[in-house]
Coordinates of C-alpha atoms in Angstrom, one line a residue:
X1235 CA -55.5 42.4 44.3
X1236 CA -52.3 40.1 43.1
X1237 CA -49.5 40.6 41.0
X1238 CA -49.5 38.8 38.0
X1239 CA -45.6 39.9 37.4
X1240 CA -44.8 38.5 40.9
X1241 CA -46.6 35.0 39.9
X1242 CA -44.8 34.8 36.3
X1243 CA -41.5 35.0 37.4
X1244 CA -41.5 31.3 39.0
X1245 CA -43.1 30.1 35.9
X1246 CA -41.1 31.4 33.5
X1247 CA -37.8 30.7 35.6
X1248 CA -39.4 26.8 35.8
X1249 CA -40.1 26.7 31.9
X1250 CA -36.4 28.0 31.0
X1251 CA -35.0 25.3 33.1
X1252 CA -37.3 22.5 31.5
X1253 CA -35.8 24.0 27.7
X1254 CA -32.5 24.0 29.3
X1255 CA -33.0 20.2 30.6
X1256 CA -34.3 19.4 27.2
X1257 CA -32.0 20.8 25.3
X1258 CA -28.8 19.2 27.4
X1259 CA -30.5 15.6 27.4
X1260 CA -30.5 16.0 23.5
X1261 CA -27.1 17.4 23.1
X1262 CA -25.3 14.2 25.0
X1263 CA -28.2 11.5 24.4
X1264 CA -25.8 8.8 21.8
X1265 CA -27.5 9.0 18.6
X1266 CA -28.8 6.2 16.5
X1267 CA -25.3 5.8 14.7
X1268 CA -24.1 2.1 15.0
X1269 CA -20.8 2.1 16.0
X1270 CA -19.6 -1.5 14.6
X1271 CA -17.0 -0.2 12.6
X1272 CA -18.6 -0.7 9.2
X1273 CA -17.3 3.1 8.6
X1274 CA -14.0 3.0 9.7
X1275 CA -10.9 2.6 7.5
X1276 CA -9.8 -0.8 8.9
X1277 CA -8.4 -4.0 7.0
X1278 CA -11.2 -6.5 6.6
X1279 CA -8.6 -9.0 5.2
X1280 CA -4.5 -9.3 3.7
X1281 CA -3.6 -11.4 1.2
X1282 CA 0.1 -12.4 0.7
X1283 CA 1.8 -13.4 -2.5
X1284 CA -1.9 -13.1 -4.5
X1285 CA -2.5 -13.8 -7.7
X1286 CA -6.0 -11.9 -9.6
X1287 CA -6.9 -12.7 -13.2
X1288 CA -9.7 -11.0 -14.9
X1289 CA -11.6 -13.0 -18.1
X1290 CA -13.3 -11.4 -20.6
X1291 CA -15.8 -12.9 -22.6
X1292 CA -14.8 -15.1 -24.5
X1293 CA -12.4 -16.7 -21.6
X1294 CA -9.2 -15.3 -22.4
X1295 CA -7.6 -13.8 -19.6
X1296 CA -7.5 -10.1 -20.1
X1297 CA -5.4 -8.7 -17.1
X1298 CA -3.8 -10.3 -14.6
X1299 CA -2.6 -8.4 -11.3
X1300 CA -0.4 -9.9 -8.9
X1301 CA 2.4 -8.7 -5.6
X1302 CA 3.5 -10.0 -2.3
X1303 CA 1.3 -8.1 -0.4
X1304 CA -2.8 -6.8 -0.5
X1305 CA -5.0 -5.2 2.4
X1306 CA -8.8 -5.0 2.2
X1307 CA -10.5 -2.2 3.1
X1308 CA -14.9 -2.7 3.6
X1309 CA -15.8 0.8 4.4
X1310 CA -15.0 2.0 0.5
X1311 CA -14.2 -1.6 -0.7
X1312 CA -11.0 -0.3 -1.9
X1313 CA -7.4 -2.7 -1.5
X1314 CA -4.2 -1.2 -0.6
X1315 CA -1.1 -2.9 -2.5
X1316 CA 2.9 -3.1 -2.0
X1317 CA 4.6 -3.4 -5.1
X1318 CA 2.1 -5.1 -7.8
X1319 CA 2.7 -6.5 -11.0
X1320 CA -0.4 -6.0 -13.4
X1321 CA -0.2 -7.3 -16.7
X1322 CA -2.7 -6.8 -19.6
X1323 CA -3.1 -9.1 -22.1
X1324 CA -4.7 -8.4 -25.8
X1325 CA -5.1 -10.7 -28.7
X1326 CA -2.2 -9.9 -31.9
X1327 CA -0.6 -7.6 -29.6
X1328 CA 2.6 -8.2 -26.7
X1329 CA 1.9 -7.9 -23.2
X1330 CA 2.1 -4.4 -21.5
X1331 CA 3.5 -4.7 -17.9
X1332 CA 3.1 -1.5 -15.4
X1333 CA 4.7 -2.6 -12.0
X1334 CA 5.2 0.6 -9.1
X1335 CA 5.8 0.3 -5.4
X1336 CA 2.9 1.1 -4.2
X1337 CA -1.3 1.0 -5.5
X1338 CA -4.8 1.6 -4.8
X1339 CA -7.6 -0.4 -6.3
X1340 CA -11.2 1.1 -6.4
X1341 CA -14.2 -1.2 -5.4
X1342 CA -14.4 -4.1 -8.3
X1343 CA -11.0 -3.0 -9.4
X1344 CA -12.1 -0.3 -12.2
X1345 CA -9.2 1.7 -11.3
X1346 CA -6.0 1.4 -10.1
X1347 CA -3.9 4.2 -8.7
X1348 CA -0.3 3.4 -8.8
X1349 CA 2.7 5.5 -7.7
X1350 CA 6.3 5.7 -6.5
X1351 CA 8.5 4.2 -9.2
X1352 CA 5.8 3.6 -12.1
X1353 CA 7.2 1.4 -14.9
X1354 CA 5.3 0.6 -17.8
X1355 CA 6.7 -2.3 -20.3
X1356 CA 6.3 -3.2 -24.0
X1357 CA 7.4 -6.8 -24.3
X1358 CA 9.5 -6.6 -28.0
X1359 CA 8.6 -8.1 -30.8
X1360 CA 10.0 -9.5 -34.0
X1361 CA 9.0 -6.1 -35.2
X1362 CA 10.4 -3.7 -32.4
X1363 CA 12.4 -3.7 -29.2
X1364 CA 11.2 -3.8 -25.9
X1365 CA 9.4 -0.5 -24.7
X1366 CA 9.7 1.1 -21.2
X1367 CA 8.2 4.2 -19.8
X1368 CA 8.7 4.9 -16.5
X1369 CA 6.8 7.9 -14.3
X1370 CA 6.0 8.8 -10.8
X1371 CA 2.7 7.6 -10.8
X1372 CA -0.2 6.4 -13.3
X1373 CA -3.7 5.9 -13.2
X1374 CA -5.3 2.4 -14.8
X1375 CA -8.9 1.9 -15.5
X1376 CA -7.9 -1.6 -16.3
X1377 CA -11.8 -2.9 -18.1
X1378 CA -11.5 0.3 -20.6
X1379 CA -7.6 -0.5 -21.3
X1380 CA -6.9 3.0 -20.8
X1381 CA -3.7 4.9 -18.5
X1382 CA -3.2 8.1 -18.0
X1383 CA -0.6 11.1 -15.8
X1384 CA 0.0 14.6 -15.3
X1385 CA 3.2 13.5 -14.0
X1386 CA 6.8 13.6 -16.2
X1387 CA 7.3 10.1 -18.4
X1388 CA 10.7 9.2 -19.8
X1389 CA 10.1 6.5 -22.4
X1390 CA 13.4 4.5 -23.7
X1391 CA 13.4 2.1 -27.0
X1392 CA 16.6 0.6 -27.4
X1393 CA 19.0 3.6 -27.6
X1394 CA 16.2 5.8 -28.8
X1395 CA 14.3 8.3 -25.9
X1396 CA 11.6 10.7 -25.1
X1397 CA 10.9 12.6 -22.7
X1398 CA 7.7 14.6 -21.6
X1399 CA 4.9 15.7 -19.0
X1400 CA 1.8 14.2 -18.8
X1401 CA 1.0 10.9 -21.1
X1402 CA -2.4 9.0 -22.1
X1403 CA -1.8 5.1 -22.9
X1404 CA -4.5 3.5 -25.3
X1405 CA -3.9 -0.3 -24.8
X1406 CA -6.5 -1.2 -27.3
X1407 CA -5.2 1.0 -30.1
X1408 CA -2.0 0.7 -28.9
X1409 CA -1.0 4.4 -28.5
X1410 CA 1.4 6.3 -26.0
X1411 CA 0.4 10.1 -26.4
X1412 CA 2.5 12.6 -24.7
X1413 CA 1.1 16.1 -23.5
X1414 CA 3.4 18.1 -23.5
X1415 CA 7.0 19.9 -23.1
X1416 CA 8.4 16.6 -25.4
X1417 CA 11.6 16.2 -27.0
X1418 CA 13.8 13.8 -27.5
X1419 CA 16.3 11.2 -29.7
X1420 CA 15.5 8.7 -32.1
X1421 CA 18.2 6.2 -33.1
X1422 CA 16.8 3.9 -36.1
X1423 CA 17.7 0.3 -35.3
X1424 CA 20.8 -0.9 -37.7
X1425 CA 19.2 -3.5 -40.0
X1426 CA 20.4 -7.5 -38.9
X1427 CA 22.3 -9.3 -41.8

């Protein structure tokens, strides 16, 4: 008579090791993944001293953006910038200017995400004097004509001032609204003879 115990033992030592061999071929086989850099967070192209203008509908140019220096990115299609210039432009109204050291542009340039030395400008008019509002950073979604920050904003017209945390900028309504914690001066301009 055999001992079935005796004759499993070899089996069962035989099928662990073929698991074990299974298991370890699919642990270090490469996957599928492609590895031609498609996801990695390198510079496609870099543009130097670029100029981008933005139309609307009716052929007028609605936004213009512009610096010495632009770097591509394709895995998120986003475009690094060193100190950019964008100008928005709107029918009846002077231009606003909002200049920073650095930016980041979102795929089809939606949004921009500016920062480090943020300074947004009224041009003056025959009406009022030039407006600027500077802040630490600033985010633009430049087709909706809308800018917003959590950040502090000192805004200065003429020898009038405010000061406050957080702002929302309405280009099309053209409206600076800020948070809160404001205060500050207002000096009414003296009248020209």
């Amino acid at each position: 008579m055999k001992h079935w115990p005796s004759q499993l033992f070899p089996i069962i030592i035989l099928s662990v090791l073929a698991g074990l061999t299974f298991w370890l071929q699919s642990a270090t086989a490469p996957g599928d993944d492609k590895h031609d850099g498609k996801f990695r967070h390198d510079p496609d192209a870099i543009a130097e001293n670029y100029v981008v203008r933005r139309f609307d509908e009716t052929g007028q140019v609605k936004y213009r953006l512009t610096g010495p220096h632009l770097v591509h990115y394709p895995d998120d299609d986003s475009s690094e910038l060193t100190s950019p210039v964008l100008i928005s432009y709107r029918p009846d109204a002077p231009p606003i200017k909002v200049e920073s050291n650095f930016a980041k542009v979102t795929s089809k340039g939606e949004v921009a995400f500016l920062w480090d030395n943020v300074r947004i400008t009224r041009a003056a008019t025959p009406d009022s004097l030039e407006l600027v509002a500077r802040t630490p950073d600033l985010t633009v979604q430049t087709e909706t004509g809308f800018a917003f920050t959590n950040s502090p904003v000192e805004i200065t017209q003429g020898p009038s001032w405010v000061t406050g945390v957080g702002a929302e900028i309405d280009n099309n309504k053209s409206t600076f609204v800020l948070q809160s914690q404001v205060k500050g001066q207002y000096i009414r301009p003296s009248n020209k003879p």
